[in-house]
Structure formats: C-alpha cells, structure tokens
Coordinates of C-alpha atoms in Angstrom, one line a residue:
X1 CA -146.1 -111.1 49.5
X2 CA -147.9 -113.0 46.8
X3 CA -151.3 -110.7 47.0
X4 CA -148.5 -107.7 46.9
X5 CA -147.4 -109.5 43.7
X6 CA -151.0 -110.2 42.6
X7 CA -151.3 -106.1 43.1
X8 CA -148.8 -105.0 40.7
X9 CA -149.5 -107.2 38.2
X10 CA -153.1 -106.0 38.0
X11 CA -152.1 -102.6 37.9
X12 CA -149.2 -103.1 35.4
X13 CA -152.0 -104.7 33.2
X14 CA -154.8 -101.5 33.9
X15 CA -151.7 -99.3 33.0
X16 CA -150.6 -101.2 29.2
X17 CA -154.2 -101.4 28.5
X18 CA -155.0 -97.8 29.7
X19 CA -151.8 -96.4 27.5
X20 CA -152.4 -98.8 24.6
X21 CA -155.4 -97.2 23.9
X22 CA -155.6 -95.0 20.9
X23 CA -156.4 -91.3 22.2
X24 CA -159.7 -90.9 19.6
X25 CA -160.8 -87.9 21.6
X26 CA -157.2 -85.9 20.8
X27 CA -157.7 -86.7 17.3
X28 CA -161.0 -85.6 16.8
X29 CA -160.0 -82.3 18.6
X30 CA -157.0 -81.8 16.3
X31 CA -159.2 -82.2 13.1
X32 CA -162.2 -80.1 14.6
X33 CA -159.7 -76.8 14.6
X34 CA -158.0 -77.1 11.2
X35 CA -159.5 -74.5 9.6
X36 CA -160.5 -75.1 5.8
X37 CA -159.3 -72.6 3.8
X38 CA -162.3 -69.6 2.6
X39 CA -162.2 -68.2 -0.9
X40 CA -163.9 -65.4 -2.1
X41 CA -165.7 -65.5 -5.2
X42 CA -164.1 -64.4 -7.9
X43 CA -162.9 -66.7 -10.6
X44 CA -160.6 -66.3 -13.8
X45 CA -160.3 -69.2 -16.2
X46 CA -156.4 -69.3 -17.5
X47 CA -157.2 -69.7 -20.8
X48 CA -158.9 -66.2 -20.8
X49 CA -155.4 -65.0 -20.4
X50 CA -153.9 -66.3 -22.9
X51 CA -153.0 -70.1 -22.2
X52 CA -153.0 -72.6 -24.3
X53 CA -153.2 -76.0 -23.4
X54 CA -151.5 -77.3 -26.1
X55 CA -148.2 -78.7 -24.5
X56 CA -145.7 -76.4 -26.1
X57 CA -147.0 -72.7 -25.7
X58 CA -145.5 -71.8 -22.4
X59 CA -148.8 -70.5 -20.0
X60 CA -146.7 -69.2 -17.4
X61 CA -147.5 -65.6 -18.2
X62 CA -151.5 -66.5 -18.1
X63 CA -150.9 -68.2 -14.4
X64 CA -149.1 -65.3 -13.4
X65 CA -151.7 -62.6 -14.8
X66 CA -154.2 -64.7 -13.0
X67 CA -152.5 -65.0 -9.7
X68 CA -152.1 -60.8 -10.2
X69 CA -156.0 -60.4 -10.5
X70 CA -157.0 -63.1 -7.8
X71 CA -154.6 -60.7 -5.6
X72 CA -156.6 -57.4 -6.6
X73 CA -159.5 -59.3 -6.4
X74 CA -158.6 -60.1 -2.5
X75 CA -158.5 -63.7 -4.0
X76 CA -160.5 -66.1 -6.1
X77 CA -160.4 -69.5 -7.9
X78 CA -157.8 -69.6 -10.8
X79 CA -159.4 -72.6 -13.2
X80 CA -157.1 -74.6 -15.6
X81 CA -159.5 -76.4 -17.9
X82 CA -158.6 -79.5 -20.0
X83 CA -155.1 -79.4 -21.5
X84 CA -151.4 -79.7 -21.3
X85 CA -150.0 -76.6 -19.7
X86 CA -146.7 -75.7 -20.3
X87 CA -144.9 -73.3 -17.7
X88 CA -141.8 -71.9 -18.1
X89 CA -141.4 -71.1 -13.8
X90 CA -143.0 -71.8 -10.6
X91 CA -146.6 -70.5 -9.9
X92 CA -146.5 -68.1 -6.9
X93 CA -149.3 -68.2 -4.8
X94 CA -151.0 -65.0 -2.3
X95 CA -153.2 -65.6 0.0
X96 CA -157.1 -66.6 -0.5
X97 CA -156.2 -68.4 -3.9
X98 CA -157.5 -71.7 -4.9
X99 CA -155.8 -73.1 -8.1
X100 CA -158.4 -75.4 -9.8
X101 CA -157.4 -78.3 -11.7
X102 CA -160.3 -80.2 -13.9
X103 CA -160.4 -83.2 -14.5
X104 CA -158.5 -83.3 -18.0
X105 CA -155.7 -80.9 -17.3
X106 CA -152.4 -81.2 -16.7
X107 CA -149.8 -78.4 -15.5
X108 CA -146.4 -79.4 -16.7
X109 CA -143.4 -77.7 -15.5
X110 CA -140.2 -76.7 -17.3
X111 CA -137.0 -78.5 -16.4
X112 CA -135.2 -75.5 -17.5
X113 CA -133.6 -74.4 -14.1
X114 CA -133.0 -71.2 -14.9
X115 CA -137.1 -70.9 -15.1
X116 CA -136.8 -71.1 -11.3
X117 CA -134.5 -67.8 -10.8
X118 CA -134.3 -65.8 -9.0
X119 CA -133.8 -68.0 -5.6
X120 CA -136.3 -68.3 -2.9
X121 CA -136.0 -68.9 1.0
X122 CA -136.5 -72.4 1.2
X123 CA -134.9 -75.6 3.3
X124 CA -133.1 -78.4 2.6
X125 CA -133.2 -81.7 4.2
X126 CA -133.5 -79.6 7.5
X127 CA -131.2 -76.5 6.6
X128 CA -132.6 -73.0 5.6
X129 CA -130.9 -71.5 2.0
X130 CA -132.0 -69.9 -0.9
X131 CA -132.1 -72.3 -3.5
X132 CA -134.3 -72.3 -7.2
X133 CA -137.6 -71.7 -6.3
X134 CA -140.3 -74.7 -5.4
X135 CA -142.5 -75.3 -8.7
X136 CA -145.4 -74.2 -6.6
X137 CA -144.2 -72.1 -3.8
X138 CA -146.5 -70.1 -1.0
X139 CA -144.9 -67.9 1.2
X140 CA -146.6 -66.1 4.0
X141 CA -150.0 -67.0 2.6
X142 CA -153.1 -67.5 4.6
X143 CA -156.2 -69.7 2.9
X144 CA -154.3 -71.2 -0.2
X145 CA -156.0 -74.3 -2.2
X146 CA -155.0 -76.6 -4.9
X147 CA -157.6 -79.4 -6.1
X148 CA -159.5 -80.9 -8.7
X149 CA -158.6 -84.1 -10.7
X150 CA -155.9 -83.1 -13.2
X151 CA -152.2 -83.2 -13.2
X152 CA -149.1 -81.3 -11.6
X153 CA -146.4 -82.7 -13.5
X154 CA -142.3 -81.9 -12.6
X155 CA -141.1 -83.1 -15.4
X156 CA -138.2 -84.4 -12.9
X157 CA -136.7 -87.1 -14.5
X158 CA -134.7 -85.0 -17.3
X159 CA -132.3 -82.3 -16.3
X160 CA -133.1 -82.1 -12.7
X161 CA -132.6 -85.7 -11.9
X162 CA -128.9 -85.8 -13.0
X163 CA -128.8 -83.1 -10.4
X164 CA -128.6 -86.2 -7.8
X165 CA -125.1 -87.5 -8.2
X166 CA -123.7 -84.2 -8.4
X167 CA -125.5 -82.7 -5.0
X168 CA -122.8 -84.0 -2.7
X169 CA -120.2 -81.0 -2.1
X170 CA -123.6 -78.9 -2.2
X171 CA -125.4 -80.8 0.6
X172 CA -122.2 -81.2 3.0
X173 CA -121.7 -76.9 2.8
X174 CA -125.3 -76.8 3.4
X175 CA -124.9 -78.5 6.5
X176 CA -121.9 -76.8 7.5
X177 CA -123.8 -74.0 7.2
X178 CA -126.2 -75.4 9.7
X179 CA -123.6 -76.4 12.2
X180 CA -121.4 -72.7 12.0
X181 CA -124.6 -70.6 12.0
X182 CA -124.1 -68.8 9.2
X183 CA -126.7 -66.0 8.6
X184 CA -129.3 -67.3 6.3
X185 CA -129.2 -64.5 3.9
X186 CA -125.9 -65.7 2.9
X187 CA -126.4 -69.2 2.3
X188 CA -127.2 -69.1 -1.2
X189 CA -127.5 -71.9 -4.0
X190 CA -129.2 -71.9 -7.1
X191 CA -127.1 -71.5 -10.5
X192 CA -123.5 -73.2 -10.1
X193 CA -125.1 -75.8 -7.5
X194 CA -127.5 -78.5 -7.4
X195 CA -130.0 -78.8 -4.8
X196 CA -133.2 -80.0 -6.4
X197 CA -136.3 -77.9 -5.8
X198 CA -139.2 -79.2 -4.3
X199 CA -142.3 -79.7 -6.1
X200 CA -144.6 -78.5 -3.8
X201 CA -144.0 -76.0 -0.6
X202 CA -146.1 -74.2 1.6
X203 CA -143.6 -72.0 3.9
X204 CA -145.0 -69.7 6.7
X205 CA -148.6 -70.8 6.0
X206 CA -151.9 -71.2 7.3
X207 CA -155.4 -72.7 6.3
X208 CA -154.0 -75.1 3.4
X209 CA -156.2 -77.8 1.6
X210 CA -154.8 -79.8 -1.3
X211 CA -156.6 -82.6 -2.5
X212 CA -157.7 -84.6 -5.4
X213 CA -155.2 -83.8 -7.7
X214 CA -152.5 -86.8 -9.2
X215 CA -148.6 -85.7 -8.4
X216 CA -146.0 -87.1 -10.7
X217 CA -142.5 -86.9 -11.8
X218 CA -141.3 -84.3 -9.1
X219 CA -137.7 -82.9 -9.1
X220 CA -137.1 -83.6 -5.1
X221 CA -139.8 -83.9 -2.3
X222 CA -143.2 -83.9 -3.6
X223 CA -145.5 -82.2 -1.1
X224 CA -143.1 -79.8 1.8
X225 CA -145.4 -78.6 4.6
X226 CA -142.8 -75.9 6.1
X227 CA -143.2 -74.0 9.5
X228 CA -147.1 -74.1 8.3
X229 CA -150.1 -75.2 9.9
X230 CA -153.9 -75.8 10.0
X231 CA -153.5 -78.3 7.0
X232 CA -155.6 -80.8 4.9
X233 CA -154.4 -83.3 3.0
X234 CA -157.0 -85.7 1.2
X235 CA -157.2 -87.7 -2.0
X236 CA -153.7 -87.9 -3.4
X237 CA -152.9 -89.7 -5.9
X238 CA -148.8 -90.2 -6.6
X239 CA -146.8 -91.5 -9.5
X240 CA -143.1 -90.3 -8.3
X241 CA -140.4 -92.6 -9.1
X242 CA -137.5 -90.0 -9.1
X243 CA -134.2 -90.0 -6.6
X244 CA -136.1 -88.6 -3.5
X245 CA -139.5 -88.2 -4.2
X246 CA -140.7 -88.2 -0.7
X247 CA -144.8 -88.0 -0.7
X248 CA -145.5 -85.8 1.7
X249 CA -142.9 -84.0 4.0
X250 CA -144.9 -82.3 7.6
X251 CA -141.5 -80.1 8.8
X252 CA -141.7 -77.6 11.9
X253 CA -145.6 -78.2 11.1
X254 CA -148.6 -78.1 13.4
X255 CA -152.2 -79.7 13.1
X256 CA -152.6 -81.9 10.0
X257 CA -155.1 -83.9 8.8
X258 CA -153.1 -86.4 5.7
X259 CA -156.1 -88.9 4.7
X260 CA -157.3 -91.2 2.0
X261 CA -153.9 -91.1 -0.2
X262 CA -152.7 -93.3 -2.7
X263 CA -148.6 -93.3 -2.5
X264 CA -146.9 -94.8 -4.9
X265 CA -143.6 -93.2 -4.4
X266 CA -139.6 -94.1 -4.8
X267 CA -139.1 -92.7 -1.2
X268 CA -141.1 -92.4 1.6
X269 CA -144.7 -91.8 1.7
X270 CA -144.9 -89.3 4.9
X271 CA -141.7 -88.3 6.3
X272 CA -142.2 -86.1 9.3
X273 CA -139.3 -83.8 9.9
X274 CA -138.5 -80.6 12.5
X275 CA -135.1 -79.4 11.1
X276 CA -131.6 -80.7 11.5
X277 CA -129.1 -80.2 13.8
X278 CA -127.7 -77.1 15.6
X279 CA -130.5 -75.5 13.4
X280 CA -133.3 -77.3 14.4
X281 CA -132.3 -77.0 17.9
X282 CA -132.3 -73.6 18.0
X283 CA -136.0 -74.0 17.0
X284 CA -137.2 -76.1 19.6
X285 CA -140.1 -73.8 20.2
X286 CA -141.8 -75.5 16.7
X287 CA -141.7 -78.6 16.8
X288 CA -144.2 -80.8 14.6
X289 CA -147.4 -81.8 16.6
X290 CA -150.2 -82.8 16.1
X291 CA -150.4 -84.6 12.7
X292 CA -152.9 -87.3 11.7
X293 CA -152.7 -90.0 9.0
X294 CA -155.5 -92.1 8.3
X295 CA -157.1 -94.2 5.6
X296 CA -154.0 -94.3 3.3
X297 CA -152.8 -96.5 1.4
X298 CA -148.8 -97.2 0.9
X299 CA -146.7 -98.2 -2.1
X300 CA -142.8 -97.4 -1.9
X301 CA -139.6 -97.0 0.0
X302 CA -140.9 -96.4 3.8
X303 CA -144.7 -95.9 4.7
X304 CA -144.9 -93.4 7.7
X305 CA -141.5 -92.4 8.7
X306 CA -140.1 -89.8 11.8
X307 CA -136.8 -88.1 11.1
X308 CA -134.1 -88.2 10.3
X309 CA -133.7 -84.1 10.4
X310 CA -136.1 -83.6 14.0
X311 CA -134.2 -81.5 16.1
X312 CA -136.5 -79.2 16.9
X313 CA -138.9 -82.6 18.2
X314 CA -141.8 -84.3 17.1
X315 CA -145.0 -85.1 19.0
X316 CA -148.5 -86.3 18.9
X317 CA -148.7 -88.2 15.5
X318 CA -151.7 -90.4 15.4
X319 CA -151.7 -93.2 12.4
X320 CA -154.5 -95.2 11.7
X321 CA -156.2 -97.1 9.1
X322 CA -153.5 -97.9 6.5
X323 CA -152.8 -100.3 4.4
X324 CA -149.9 -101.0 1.9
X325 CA -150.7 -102.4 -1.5
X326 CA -147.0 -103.6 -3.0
X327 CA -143.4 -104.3 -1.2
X328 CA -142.1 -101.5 1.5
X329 CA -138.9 -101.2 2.9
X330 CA -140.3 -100.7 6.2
X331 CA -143.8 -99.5 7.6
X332 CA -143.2 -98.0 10.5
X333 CA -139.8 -96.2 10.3
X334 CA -138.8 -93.8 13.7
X335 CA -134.9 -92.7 12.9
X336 CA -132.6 -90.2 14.4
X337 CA -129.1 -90.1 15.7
X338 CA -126.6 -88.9 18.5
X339 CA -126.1 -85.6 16.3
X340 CA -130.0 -84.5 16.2
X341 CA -131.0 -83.6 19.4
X342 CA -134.5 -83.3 20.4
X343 CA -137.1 -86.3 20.4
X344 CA -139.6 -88.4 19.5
X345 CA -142.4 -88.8 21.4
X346 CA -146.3 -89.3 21.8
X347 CA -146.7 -91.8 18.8
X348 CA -149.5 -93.7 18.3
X349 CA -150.0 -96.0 15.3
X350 CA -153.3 -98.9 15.0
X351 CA -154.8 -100.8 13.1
X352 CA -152.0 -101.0 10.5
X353 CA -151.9 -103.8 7.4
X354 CA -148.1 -104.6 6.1
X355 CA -148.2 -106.7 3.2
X356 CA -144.2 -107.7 2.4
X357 CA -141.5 -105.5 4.1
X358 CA -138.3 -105.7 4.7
X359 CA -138.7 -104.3 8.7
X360 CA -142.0 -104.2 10.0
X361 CA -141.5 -101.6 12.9
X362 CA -137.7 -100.1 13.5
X363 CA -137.1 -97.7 16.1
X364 CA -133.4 -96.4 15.7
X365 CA -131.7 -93.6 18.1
X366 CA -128.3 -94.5 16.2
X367 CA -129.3 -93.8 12.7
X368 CA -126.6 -94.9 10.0
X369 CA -124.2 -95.1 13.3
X370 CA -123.7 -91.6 13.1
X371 CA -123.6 -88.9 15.1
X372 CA -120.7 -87.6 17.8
X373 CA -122.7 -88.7 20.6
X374 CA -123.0 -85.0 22.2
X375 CA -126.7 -84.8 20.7
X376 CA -128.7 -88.0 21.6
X377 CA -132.3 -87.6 20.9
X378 CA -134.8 -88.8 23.9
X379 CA -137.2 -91.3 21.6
X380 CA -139.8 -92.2 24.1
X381 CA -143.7 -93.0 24.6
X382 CA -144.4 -95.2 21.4
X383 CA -147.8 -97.2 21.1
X384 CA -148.2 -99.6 18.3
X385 CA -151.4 -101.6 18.3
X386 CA -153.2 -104.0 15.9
X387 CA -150.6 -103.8 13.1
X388 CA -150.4 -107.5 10.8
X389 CA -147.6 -107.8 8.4
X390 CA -147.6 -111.2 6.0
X391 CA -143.6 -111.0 5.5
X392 CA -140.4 -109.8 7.1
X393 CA -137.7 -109.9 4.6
X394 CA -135.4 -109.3 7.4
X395 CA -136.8 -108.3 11.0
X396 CA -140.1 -108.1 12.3
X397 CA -139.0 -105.6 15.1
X398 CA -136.2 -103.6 15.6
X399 CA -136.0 -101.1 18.6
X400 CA -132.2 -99.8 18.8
X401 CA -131.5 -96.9 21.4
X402 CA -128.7 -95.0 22.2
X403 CA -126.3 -96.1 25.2
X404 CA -126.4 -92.9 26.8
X405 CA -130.2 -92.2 26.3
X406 CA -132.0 -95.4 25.6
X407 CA -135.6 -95.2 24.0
X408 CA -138.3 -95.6 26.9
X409 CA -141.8 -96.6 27.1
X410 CA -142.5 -98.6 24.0
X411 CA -145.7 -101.1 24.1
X412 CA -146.5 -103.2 21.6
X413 CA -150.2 -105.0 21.4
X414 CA -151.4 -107.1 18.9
X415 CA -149.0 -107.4 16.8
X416 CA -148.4 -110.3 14.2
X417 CA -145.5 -110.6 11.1
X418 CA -146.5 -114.1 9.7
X419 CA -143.0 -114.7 8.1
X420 CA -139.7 -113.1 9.4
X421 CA -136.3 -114.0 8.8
X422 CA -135.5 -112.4 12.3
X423 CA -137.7 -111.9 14.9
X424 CA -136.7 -109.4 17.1
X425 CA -133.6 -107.2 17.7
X426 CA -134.3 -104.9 21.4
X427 CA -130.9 -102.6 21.9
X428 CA -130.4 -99.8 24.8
X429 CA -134.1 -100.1 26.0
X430 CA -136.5 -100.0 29.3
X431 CA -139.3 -100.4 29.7
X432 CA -140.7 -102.3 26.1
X433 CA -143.9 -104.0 26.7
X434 CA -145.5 -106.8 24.9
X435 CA -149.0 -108.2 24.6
X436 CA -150.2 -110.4 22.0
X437 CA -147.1 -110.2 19.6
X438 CA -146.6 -112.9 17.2
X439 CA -144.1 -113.9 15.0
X440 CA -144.0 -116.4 12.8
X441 CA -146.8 -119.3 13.4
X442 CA -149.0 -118.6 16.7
X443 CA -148.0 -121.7 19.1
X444 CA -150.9 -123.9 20.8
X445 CA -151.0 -125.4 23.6
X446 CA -147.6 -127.4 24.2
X447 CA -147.7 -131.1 22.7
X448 CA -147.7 -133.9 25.4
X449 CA -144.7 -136.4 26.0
X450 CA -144.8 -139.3 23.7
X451 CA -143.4 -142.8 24.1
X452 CA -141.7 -143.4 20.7
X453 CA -139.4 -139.6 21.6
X454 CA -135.6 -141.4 22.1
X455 CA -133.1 -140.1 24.4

C-alpha cells in the first residue's frame, strides 16, 4: 500500500512539473508564421497634398488623396512629417498601406461626430452594429502598417467623453439585439445614440504591424483587433485616461505577437475578447487563439485580462515577461459569467512582477453575479508560474467557479504576494494545485517548545 502511495505521489509530482512548464516551443511556432506585412514601394508625403501641419487646417482631404494614390499605386508608404494634423474624419485604410508617423508628428482627430458619418460595420463590447466609424478603420485589408514615433491623438476627452453617462439605453438595445438575433444590417447607431468609436480597428484583416507610435486620448478602446489575424504588436507607448480606454482589445483574433509596450491606461491594458452572448456563440468556430504577450510593461486598471464578452472561447494565450510600473487593480484578471457560454482555456502566464494590486490573480466564472445560469462557461487548464506581487490590497488569489461547471485544472507554482489583506478565496473548484505559493512572510522551520510558554 505505502509503495502504491509512494507511486502516485511521484507521478502527481512528474505530472505538475510536466504541465507547469511553459510551452516555449508553441510560442516560437506561433510568432515564426505571423506574417509581417510587405509594402510596395511607392511613397507620397501628405504634405505634398495639401496638408498642413499647423493644428487648425483640417488634412483630412490630403490623407484621403493619399490613401486614393497608395490604392492605384497597389499600395505604398503614406509619410506624415513633423506637425500637428488636423482631420476632420477617420482615415480609411486599403490594403498594402503603411501610414508613417515621424518622429515630430502628431495626427489629431476631430471630436466632431458627425466627421465619423456615414456609419461603419463595427462591434460593441461583443455585439455587431453600425456605429460612427473607428478613427482609423481597416476593413477587409490585407498587409496594413502604422509606425513611426509620432502621435495618434482622439481628442477623446471633449465631446465624446460625455458620450459615457448617456450610453446606457444604447448599450442595453445593443445587447438585445444580440440576444433576439436581429439581422445586423439593421442594428444601426450613429447620430441620435452614443456608442463611442474606437480609436483604432482592424476588422476582417490580415498581416498587421503597428508599432512605435504613442496613443493618447482615445474616444473608447484604443487598439480593436477584430476577426483579424497574423498580427504584430511592438513598442507602444499609451497615455489614455478616458472612460474605457482599454489598450489593446484581441477579439475573434488569431496569432498575435503584443510585445515590448508601455500601458499606461484608465482601463485594461490587453483585454482579450471572442464576442458576447447568443452572438458569440453562434461564432464558436473563431475563437481567439494563439496570442502572445511578452516584455510589457503595465500601468492602469487590469494588466492582462480574459473576457468578459468570450463566447465564442479563448485559447492558447502565453504571457510572459511583464512587469507593472504603478498601482493595478488586478494583474491577472480571467472573468466570465453563467450568460457567456464558451471557455477559457490553455493559459499560460510566467515570470510575472506585480508591484501593488488590489487582486493578484482572480479567476471568476460568476462575473458581477450575473448571468441566468443557462450559459456557464467551462474555464479550465490555467498555469501560472513565477509571478511575485509586493502588495495585495485585498486578495492575493481568488479562483471563483460556477456551481454547475466549476473551473478545473488550475496549478499554481512559485508564486509569492508579500503583503495581502486576504490570502486566498478557492470557490466551485477541482483540481487546483499548489507548489511553492507564499503569502505573506515565508515560514522557517517551526520554533521549538520553550520553558517560560504558560498554560
């Protein structure tokens, strides 16, 4: 009996340290086939057109004279040279474009929103409308670029920030929408509404690189990666303090490289997303995959967070190397609830450096307690390893499932919150394993009995 015992113990022990290793061979096959975008050579300087970067002069109909050539031209490099570019409307991309930003210039958007008529197919916190157009919106587009080291300003916190307490009735017919399957072509928004656009979206894309460039002041999420994939993201730098300024936003997306940012963001840094609801569902077949974060550094609401909108599933996100530099809410943020659907699962996250927090690692299946129950999202396979946090405002570890589908397969190694109010709250659960997790001061060997102790 005992060397039966001895058995399983080894082999429990081969197993946590055979699954707590980080899969380094996956990653390096995901990065190896995202494709980096190919531009041909043609190139058309803005100002050639007409713009002036002179802050008031409105340059849109330069961009969009250059966009018109690059597209004649079967692309090319559109260069915005040092200046303060006023544009009255998004900027369109087609395919094979790469928008240049020197070091210098600035693109500053209107917060007009009639500038961003007429509407768009876009999505909303999960739901498909038609909404104001994205500042910078691709659709359809193969090998797209932005870069350089200037300035895409939103110019978000005017008009389109008071948008925010006014979005309610908007947001809860969006999602009826969702859950009665209305056609798409007749969810529309835009004038009369307020639904923020995004700064930034790629929709139906492929071969994307943005990097370099400093994002600030955006009307809604900064950076939307939508039903695209074979993406780069490298270099960011982020000043976005507005109501929902997410950093980057990876929804129905497939193989992405996110490395070597600087967030410093009112909302989220990454929040990975696959739809919401009775939508997303009905698009399990797109789930986002295969999405690596490494060498970042966090400043914000939430560092790397999954959900809540992932109905159509998440899997295969591989975080490693990141650091925060100021107060997060919480670092490692994996939410859904009884009314997504879908799951969570393949998650790997190392090597991960938490200054103060307010949660270190939360794993929710119960979101905000909502949810009807008919929908509970299987949230399983979670790997967290060598992750140090100095101080827990609240709880170093919270892993909450749901009663009827409780998360599964969960290990935890090496993990140490030097401070915590709480220490650990583990709800609706199996199969949560531990090595090497501290909380608080490490304990030493136990003291010995002393003499002068009273009874």
């Amino acid at each position: 009996m005992k060397c039966k015992l001895l058995i399983f113990l080894l082999l429990s022990l081969n197993c946590l340290a055979q699954k707590s290793n980080f899969p380094s061979g996956t990653v390096d096959s995901i990065v190896k086939r995202i494709q980096l975008p190919q531009i041909p050579s043609f190139k058309i300087e803005v100002t050639r057109l007409g713009a002036k970067g002179d802050s008031i002069s409105d340059a849109k109909p330069a961009f969009d004279k250059a966009m018109a050539l690059c597209k004649k031209n079967n692309g090319g490099t559109i260069i915005v040279s040092k200046g303060v570019y006023r544009l009255n409307g998004p900027i369109h991309f087609v395919s094979n474009v790469k928008l240049l930003i020197e070091k210098g210039a600035k693109i500053r958007f209107s917060e007009n929103p009639k500038h961003y008529l007429p509407m768009v197919l876009t999505n909303w916190e999960g739901t498909m409308i038609y909404n104001y157009s994205p500042l910078i919106y691709a659709y359809g587009c193969t090998n797209i670029v932005i870069t350089g080291e200037g300035t895409i300003d939103g110019e978000g916190s005017k008009v389109w920030n008071s948008y925010k307490a006014k979005e309610g009735v908007d947001k809860k017919l969006s999602r009826e929408m969702n859950h009665s399957n209305m056609p798409v072509k007749d969810r529309k928004f835009g004038t009369g509404h307020f639904l923020r656009p995004q700064l930034i979206q790629f929709f139906n894309c492929k071969n994307i690189l943005v990097e370099n460039v400093k994002i600030e002041d955006s009307p809604f999420w900064c950076l939307h990666l939508l039903k695209s994939e074979s993406i780069t993201v490298r270099g960011l730098k982020y000043k976005a303090f507005n109501a929902n300024n997410d950093g980057i936003d990876p929804e129905y997306a497939k193989d992405v490289l996110i490395e070597n940012i600087d967030f410093d963001n009112a909302d989220d840094n990454i929040a990975i997303k696959a739809g919401r609801d009775d939508e997303g569902r009905a698009n399990s077949e797109t789930p986002s995959e295969n999405i690596v974060i490494r060498n970042c550094n966090f400043k914000g609401l939430h560092g790397v967070v999954i959900g809540s909108e992932m109905s159509a599933g998440v899997k295969n996100i591989f975080i490693d190397n990141c650091k925060t530099s100021g107060f997060l809410k919480r670092g490692i943020y994996l939410k859904t609830n009884a009314d997504r659907g879908g799951f969570i699962k393949n998650i790997y996250a190392r090597n991960i450096q938490l200054d103060e927090v307010e949660d270190c690692i939360y794993i929710t299946a119960n979101y905000m307690g909502e949810g009807s129950g008919g929908f509970p999202s299987d949230v399983s396979d979670i790997f967290l390893s060598n992750i140090t946090c100095t101080k827990a405002r609240e709880t170093a570890i919270i892993i909450q499932g749901y009663p009827q589908k409780k998360v599964r397969n969960v290990y935890l190694d090496t993990i140490e919150v030097k401070s915590a109010k709480n220490g650990m709250t583990i709800l609706n659960s199996e199969n949560v394993t531990m090595n090497d997790v501290i909380i608080g001061q490490k304990a030493t060997v136990p003291t010995s009995a002393s003499n002068s102790i009273k009874h």
